[in-house]
PDB file of C-alpha atoms and ligand atoms in Angstrom:
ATOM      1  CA  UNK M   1      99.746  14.555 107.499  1.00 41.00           C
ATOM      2  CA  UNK M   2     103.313  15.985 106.146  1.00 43.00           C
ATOM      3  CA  UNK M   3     105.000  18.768 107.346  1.00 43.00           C
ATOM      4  CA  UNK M   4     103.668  20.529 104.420  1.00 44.00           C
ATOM      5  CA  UNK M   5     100.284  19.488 104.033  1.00 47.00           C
ATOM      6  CA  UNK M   6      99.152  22.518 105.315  1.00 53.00           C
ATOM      7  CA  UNK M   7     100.192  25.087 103.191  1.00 53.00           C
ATOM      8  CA  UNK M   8      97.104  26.716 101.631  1.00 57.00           C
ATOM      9  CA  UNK M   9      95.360  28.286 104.096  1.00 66.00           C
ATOM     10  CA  UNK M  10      95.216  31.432 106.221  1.00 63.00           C
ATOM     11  CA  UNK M  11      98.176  30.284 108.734  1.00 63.00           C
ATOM     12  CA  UNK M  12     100.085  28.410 105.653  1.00 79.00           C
ATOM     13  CA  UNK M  13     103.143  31.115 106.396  1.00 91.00           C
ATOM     14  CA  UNK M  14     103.066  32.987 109.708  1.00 95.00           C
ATOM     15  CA  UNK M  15     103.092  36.423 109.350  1.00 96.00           C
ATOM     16  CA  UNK M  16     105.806  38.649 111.537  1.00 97.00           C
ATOM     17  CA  UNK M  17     103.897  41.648 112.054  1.00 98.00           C
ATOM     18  CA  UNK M  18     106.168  44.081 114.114  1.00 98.00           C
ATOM     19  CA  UNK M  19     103.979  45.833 116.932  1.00 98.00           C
ATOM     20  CA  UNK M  20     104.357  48.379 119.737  1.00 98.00           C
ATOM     21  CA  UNK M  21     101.551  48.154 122.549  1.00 98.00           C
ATOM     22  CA  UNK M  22     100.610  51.770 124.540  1.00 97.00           C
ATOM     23  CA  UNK M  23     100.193  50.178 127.723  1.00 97.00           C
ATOM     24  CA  UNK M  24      99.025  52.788 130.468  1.00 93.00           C
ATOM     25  CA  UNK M  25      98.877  55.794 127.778  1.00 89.00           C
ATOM     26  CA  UNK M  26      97.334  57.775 128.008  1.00 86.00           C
ATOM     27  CA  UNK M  27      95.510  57.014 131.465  1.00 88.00           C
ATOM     28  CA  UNK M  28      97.450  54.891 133.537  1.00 92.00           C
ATOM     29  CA  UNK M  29      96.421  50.759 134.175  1.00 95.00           C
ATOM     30  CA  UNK M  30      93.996  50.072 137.014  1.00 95.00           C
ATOM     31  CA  UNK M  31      96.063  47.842 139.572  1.00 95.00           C
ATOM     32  CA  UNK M  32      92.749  45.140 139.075  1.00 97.00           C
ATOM     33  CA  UNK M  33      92.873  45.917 134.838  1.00 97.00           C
ATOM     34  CA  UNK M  34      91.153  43.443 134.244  1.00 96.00           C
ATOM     35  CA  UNK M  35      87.975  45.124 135.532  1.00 86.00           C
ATOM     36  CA  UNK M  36      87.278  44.211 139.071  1.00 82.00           C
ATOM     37  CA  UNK M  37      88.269  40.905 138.467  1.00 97.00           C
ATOM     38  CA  UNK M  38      91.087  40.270 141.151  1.00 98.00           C
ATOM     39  CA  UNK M  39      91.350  36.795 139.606  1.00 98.00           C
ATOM     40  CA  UNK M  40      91.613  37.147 135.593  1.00 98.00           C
ATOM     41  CA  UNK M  41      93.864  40.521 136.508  1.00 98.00           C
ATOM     42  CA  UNK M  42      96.989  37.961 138.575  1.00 98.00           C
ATOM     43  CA  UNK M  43      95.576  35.031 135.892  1.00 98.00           C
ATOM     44  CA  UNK M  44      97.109  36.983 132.815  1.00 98.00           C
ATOM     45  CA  UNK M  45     100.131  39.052 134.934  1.00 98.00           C
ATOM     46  CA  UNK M  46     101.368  35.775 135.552  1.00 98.00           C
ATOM     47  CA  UNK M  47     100.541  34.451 132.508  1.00 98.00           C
ATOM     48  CA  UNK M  48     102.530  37.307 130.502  1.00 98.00           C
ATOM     49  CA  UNK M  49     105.494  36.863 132.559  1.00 98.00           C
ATOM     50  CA  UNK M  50     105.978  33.224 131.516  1.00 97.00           C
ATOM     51  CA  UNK M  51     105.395  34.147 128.296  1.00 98.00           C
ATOM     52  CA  UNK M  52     108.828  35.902 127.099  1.00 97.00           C
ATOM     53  CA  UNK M  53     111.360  32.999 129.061  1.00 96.00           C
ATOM     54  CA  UNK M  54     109.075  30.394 127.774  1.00 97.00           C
ATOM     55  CA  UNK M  55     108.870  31.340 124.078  1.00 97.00           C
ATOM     56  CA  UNK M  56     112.515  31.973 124.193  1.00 96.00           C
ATOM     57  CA  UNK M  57     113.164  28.557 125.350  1.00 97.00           C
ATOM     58  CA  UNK M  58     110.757  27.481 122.264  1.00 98.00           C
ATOM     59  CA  UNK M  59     112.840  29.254 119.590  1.00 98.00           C
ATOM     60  CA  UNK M  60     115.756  27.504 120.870  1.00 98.00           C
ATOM     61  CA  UNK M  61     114.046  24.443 120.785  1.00 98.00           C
ATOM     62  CA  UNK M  62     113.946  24.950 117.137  1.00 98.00           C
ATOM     63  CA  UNK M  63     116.709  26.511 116.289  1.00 97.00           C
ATOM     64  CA  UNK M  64     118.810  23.533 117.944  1.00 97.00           C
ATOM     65  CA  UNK M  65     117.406  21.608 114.836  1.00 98.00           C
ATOM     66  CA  UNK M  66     117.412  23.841 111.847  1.00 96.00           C
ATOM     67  CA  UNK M  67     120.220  22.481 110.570  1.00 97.00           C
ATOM     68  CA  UNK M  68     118.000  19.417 110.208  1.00 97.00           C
ATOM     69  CA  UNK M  69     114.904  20.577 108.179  1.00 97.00           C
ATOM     70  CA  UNK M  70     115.551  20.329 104.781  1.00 96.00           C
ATOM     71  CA  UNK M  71     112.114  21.189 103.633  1.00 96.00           C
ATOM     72  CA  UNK M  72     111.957  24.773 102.252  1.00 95.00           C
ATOM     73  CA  UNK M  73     108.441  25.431 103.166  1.00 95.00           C
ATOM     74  CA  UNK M  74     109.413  24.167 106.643  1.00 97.00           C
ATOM     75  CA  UNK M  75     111.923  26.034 106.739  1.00 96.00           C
ATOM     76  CA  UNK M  76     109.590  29.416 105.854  1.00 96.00           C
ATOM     77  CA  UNK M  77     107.167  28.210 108.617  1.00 97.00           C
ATOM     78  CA  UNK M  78     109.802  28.017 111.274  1.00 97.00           C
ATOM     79  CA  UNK M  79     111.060  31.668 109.980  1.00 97.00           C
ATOM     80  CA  UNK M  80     107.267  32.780 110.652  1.00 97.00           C
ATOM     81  CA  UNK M  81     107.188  31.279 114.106  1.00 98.00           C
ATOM     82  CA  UNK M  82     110.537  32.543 115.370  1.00 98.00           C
ATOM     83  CA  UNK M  83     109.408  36.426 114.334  1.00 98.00           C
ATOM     84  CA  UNK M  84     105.996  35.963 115.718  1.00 98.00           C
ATOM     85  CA  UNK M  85     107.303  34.193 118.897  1.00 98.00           C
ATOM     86  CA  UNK M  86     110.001  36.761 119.099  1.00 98.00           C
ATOM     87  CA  UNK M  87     107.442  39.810 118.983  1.00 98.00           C
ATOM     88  CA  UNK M  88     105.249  38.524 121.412  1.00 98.00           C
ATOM     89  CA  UNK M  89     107.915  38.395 123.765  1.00 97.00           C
ATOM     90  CA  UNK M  90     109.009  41.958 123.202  1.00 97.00           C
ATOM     91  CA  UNK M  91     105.269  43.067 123.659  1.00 98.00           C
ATOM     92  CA  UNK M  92     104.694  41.023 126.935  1.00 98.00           C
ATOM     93  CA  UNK M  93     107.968  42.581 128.244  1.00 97.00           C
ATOM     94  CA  UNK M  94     106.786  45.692 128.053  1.00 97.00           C
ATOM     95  CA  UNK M  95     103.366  44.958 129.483  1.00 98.00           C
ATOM     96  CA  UNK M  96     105.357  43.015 132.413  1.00 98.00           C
ATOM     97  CA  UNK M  97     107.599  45.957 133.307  1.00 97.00           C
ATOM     98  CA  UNK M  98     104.045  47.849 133.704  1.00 97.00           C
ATOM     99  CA  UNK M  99     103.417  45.349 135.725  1.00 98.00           C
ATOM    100  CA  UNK M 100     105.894  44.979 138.345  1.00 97.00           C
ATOM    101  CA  UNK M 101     105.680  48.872 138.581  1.00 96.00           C
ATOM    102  CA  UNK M 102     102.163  48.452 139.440  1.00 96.00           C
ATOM    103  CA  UNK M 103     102.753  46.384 142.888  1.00 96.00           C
ATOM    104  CA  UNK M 104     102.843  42.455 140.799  1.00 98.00           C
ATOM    105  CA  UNK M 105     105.373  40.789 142.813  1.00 97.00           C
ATOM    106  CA  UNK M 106     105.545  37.483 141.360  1.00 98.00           C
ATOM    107  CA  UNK M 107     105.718  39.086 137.614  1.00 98.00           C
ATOM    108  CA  UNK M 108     109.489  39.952 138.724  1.00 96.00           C
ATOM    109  CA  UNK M 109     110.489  36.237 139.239  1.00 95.00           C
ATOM    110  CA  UNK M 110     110.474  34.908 134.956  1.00 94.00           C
ATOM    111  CA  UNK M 111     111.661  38.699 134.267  1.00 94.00           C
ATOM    112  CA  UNK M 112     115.275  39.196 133.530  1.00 91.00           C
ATOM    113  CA  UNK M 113     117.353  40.594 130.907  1.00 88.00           C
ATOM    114  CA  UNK M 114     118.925  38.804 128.051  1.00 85.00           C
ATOM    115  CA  UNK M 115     122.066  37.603 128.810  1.00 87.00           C
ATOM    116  CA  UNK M 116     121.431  37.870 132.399  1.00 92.00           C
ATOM    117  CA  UNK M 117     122.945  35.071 134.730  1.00 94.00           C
ATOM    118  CA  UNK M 118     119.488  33.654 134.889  1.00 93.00           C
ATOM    119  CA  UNK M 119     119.396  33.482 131.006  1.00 94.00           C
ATOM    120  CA  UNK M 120     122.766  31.632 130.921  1.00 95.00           C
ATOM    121  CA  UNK M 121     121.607  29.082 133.358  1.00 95.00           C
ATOM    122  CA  UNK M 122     118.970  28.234 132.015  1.00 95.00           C
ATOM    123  CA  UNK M 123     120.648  27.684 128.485  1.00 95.00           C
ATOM    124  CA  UNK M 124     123.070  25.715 129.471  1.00 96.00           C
ATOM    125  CA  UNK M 125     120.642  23.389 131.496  1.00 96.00           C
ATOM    126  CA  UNK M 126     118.329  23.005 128.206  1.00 96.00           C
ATOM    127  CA  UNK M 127     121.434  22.186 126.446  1.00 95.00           C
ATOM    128  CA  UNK M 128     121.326  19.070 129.264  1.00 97.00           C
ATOM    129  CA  UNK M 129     118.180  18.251 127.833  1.00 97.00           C
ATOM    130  CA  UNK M 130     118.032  15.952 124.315  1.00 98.00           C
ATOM    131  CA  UNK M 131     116.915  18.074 121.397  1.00 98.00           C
ATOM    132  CA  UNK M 132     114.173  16.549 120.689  1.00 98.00           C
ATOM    133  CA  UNK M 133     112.942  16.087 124.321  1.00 98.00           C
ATOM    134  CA  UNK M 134     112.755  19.870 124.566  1.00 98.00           C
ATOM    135  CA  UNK M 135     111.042  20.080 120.892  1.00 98.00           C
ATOM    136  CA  UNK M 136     108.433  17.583 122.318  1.00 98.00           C
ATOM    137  CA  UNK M 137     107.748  20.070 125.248  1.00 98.00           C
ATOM    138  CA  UNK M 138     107.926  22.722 122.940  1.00 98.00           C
ATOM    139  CA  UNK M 139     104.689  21.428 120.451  1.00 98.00           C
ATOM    140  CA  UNK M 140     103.092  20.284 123.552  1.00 98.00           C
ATOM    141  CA  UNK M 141     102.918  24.109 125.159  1.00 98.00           C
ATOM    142  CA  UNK M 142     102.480  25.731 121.799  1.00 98.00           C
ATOM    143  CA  UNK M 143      98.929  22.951 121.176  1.00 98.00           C
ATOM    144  CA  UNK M 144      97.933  24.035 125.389  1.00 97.00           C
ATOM    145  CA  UNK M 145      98.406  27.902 124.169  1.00 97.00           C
ATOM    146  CA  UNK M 146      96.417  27.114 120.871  1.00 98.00           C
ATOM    147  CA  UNK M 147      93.619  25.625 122.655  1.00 98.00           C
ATOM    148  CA  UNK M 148      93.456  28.435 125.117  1.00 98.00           C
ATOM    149  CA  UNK M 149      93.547  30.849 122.286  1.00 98.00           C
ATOM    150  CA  UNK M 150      90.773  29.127 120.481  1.00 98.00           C
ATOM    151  CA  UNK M 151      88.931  30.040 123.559  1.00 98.00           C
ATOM    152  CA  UNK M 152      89.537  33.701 123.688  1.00 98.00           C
ATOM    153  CA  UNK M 153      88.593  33.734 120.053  1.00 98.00           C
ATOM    154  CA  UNK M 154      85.371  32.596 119.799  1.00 98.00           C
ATOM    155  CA  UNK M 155      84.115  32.944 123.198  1.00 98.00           C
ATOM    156  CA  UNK M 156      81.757  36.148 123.077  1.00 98.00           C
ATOM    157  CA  UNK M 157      81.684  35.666 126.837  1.00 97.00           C
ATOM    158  CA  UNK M 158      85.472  36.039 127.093  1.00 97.00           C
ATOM    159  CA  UNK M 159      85.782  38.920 124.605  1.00 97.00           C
ATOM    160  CA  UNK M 160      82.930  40.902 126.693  1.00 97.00           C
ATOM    161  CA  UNK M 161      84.949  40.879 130.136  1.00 95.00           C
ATOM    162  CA  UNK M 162      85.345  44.477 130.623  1.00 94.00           C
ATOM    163  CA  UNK M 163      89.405  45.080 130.968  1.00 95.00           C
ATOM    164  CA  UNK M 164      91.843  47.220 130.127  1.00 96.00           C
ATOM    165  CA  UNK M 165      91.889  47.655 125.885  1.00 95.00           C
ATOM    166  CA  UNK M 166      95.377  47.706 125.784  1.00 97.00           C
ATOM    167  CA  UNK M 167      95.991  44.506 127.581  1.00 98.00           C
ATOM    168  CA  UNK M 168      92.587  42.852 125.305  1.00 97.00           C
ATOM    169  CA  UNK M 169      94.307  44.232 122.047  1.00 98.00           C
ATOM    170  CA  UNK M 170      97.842  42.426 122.877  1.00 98.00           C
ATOM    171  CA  UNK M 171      95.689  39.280 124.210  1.00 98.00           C
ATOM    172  CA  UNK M 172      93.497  38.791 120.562  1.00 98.00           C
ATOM    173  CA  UNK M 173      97.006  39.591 118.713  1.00 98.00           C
ATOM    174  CA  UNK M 174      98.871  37.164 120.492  1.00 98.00           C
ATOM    175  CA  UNK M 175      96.222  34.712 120.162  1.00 98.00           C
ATOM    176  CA  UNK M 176      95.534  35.055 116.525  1.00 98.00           C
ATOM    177  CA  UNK M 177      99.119  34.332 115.829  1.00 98.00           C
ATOM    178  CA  UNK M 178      99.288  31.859 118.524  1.00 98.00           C
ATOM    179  CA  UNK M 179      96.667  30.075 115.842  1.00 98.00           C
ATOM    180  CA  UNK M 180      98.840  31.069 112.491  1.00 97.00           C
ATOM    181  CA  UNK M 181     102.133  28.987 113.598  1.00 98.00           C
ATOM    182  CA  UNK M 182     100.171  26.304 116.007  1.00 98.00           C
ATOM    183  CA  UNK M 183     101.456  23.373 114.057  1.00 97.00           C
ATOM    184  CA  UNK M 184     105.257  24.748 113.412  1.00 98.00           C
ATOM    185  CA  UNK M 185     106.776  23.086 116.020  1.00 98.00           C
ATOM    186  CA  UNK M 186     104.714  20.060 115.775  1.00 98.00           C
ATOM    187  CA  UNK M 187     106.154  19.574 112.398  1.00 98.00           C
ATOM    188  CA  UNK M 188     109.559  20.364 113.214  1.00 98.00           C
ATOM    189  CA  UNK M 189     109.518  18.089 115.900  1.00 98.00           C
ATOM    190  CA  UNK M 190     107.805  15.198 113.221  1.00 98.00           C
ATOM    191  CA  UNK M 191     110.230  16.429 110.666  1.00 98.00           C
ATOM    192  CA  UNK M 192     113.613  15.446 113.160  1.00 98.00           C
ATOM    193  CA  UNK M 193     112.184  11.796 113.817  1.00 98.00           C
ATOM    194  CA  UNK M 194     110.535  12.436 117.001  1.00 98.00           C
ATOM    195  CA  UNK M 195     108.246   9.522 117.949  1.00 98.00           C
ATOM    196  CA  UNK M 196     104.645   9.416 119.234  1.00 98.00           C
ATOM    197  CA  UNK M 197     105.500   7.625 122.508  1.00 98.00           C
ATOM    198  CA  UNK M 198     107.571  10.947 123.533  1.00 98.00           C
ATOM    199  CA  UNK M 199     105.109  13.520 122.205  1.00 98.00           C
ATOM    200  CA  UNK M 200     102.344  12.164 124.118  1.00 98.00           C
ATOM    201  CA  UNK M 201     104.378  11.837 127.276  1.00 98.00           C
ATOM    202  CA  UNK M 202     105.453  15.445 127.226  1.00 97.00           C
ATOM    203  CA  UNK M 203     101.844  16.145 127.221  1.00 98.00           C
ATOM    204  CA  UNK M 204     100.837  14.414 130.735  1.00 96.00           C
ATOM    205  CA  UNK M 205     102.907  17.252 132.496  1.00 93.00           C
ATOM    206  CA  UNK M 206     100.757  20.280 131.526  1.00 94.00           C
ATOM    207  CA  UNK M 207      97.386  17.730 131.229  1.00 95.00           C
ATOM    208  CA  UNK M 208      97.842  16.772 134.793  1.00 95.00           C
ATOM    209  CA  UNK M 209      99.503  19.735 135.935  1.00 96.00           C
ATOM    210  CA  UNK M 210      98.470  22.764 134.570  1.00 96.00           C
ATOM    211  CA  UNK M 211      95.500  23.899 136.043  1.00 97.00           C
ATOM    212  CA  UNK M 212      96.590  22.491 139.943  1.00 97.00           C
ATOM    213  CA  UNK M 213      99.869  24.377 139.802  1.00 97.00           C
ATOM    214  CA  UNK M 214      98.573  27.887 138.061  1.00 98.00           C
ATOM    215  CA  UNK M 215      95.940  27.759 140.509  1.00 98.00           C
ATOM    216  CA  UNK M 216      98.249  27.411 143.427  1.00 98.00           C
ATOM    217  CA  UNK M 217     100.246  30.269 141.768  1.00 98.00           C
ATOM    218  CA  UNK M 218      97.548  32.788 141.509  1.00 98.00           C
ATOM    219  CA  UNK M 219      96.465  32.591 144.894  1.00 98.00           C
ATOM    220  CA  UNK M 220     100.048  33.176 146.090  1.00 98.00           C
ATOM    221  CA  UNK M 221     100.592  36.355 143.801  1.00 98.00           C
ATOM    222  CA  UNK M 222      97.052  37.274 145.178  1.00 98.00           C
ATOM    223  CA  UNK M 223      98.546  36.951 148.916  1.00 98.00           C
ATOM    224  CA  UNK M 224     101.184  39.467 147.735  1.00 98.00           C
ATOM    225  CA  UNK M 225      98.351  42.227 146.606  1.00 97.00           C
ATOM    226  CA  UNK M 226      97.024  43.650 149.950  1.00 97.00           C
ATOM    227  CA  UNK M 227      94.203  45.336 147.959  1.00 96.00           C
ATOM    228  CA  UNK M 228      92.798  41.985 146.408  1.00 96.00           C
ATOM    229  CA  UNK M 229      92.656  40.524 150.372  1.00 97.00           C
ATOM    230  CA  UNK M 230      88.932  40.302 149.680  1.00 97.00           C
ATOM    231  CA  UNK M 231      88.589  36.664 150.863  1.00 97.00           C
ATOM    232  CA  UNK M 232      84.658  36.139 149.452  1.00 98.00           C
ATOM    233  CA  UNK M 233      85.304  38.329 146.188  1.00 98.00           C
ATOM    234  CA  UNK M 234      88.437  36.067 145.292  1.00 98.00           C
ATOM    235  CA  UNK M 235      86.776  32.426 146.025  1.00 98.00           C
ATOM    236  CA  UNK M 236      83.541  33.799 144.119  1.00 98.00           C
ATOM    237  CA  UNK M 237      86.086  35.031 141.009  1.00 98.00           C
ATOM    238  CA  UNK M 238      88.119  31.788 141.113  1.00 98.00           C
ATOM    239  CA  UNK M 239      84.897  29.545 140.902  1.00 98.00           C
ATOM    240  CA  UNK M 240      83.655  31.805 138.208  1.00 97.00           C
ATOM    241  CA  UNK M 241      87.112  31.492 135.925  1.00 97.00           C
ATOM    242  CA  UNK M 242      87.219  27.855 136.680  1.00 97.00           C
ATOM    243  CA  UNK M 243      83.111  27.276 135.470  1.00 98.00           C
ATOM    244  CA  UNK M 244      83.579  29.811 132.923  1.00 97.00           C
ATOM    245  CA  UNK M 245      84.606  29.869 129.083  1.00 98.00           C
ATOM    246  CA  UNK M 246      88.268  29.989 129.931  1.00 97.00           C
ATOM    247  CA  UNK M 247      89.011  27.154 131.869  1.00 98.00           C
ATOM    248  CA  UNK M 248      85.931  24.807 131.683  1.00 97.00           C
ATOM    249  CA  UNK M 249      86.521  21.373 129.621  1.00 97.00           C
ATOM    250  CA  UNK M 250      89.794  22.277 129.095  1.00 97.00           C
ATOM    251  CA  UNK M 251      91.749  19.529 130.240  1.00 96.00           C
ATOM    252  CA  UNK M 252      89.057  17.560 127.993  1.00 95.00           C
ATOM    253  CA  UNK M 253      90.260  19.467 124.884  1.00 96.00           C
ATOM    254  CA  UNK M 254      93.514  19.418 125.233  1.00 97.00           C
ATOM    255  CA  UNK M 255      93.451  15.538 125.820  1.00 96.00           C
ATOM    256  CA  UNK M 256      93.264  15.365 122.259  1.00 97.00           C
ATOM    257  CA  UNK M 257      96.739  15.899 121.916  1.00 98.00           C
ATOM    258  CA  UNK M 258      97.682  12.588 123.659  1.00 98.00           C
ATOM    259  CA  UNK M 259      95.671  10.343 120.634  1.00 98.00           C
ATOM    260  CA  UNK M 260      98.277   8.314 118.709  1.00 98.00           C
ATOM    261  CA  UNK M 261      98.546  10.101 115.465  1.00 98.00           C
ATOM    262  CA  UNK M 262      96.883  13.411 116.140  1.00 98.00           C
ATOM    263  CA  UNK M 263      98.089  16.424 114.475  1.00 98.00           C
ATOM    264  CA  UNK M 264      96.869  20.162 115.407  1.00 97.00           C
ATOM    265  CA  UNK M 265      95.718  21.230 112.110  1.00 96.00           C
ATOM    266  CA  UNK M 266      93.021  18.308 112.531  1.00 97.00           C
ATOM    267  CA  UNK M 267      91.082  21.031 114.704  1.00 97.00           C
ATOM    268  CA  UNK M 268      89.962  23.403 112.524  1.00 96.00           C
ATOM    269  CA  UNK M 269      90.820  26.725 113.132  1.00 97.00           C
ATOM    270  CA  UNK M 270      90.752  28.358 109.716  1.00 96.00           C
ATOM    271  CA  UNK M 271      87.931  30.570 109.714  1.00 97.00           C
ATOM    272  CA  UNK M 272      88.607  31.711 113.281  1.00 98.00           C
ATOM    273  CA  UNK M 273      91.768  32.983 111.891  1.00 97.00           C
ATOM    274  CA  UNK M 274      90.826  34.231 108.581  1.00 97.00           C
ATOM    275  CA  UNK M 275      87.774  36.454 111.232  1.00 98.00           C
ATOM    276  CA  UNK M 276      90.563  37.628 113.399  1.00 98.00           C
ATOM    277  CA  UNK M 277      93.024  38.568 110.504  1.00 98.00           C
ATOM    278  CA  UNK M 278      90.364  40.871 109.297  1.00 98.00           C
ATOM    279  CA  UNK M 279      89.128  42.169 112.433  1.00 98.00           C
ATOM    280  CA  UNK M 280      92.495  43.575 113.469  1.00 98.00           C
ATOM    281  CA  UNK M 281      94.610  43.957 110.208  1.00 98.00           C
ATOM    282  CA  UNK M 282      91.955  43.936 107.690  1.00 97.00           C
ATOM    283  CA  UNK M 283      91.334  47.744 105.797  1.00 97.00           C
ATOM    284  CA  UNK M 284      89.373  48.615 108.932  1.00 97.00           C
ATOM    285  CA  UNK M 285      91.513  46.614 110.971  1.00 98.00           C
ATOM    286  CA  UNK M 286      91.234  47.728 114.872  1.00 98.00           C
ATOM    287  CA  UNK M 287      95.251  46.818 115.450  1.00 98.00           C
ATOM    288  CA  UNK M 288      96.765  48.875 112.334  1.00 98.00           C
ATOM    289  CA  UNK M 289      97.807  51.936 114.088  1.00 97.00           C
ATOM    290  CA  UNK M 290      99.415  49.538 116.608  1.00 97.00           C
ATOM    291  CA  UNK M 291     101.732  48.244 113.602  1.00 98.00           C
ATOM    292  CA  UNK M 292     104.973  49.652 113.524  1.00 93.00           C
TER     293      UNK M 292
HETATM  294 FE1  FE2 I 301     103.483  33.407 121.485  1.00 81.90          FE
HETATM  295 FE1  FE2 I 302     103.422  29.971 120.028  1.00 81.90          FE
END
């Protein structure tokens, strides 16, 4: 498979679509959005604030090698990926700040301003970091975040969890796009020479990792939210995510990443995308008053 090869379909060219979420307008977020669910609701605060450091970190990635792709429909792809990537992170900051003023500790921790000391830092340390090392971590998150947005896609179970519509309209944007550029850094990374041996090792960190250390994570922002100190409620909710739709064979899945010569458009995702395209941009779409 080329960098090109996949050029046809519905996510040939990701499409920047410039959006502005109305979180907690008119009625104001439920502390527990997601409905009840003490769980999912720390699951996805935490989860949106790594979101805008960690896609910033993957535009860098690719930027550090632009110079290097010389392939013109590359080089449209990566355009698509930076302006998708580069909304989402806008979006999630505003749903974060909603966040920390609703009581999530832990959301404040990956949140700080462009430019910020933090930001610096953590520049100049990726700058430590080969190019292509940080590319390879780069496709490896971007195929984890595919798989989980496969998931929330086609899981009727997941898309029936009563929770705040706001929050569920950002999550089935950002996973629909999440779909349209989910081989862009892959073949950025192919495109610069990067070899198998260090794609598939960059891999083993979120395979092995993932699920111990998010796990660990949500139970300490939980600990922070005296009103989710519901002991039996939490255990029963954590069993449930990790049996349930979300979370369940997942570590399975994403194992496909680590075969020798895998690519991500091998799992087909076109008509998932073409349903979701049309479900919230089509004529009728639900997400076109939501498009700036
Ligand atoms: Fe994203
Ligand atoms: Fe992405």
């Amino acid at each position: 498979m080329t960098a090109t090869a996949k050029t046809k379909g519905a996510n040939a060219y990701p499409k920047v679509r410039r959006m502005r979420f109305r979180f907690g307008d008119p009625a104001p977020m439920q502390r527990h959005y997601v409905q009840d669910d003490i769980v999912l609701s720390h699951l996805l605060a935490l989860l949106s604030s790594a979101f805008p450091p960690g896609e910033e970190s993957f535009i860098r990635s690719v930027r550090r090698v632009s110079d290097q792709i010389t392939d013109p429909v590359l080089k449209k792809r990566v355009a698509g990926f930076v302006g998708q990537e580069a909304m989402h992170g806008q979006q999630h900051r505003a749903l974060n700040e909603r966040l920390i003023e609703m009581g999530y500790l832990l959301v404040r921790i990956p949140t700080f301003p462009a430019n910020s000391l933090r930001e610096r830092v953590i520049v100049r340390a990726e700058r430590l970091i080969p190019a292509r090392l940080h590319l390879a971590g780069t496709a490896a998150a971007e195929h984890y975040t595919a798989t989980l947005a496969r998931r929330v896609l086609t899981s009727d179970e997941l898309q029936a969890i009563p929770a705040d519509p706001e929050v569920r309209k950002l999550i089935n944007w950002h996973a629909l796009e999440e779909l349209e550029h989910k081989s862009v850094a892959f073949d950025v990374y192919r495109a610069v020479g990067g070899t198998e041996r260090m794609r598939i090792l960059l891999m083993t960190v979120p395979y092995v990792g993932a699920i111990p250390v998010v796990s660990l994570i949500v139970l300490l922002s939980i600990l922070t939210d005296p009103t989710g100190w519901r002991p039996l409620t939490v255990t029963r909710q954590a069993i449930d995510v990790l049996r349930g739709p979300l979370v369940k064979g997942l570590t399975g899945e994403v194992a496909e990443y680590l075969r020798p010569g895998f690519h991500p458009d091998d799992i087909d995702t076109e008509d998932v995308v073409r349903q979701w395209q049309r479900e919230l941009f089509g004529a009728e779409g639900e997400l076109l008053d939501r498009v700036r």
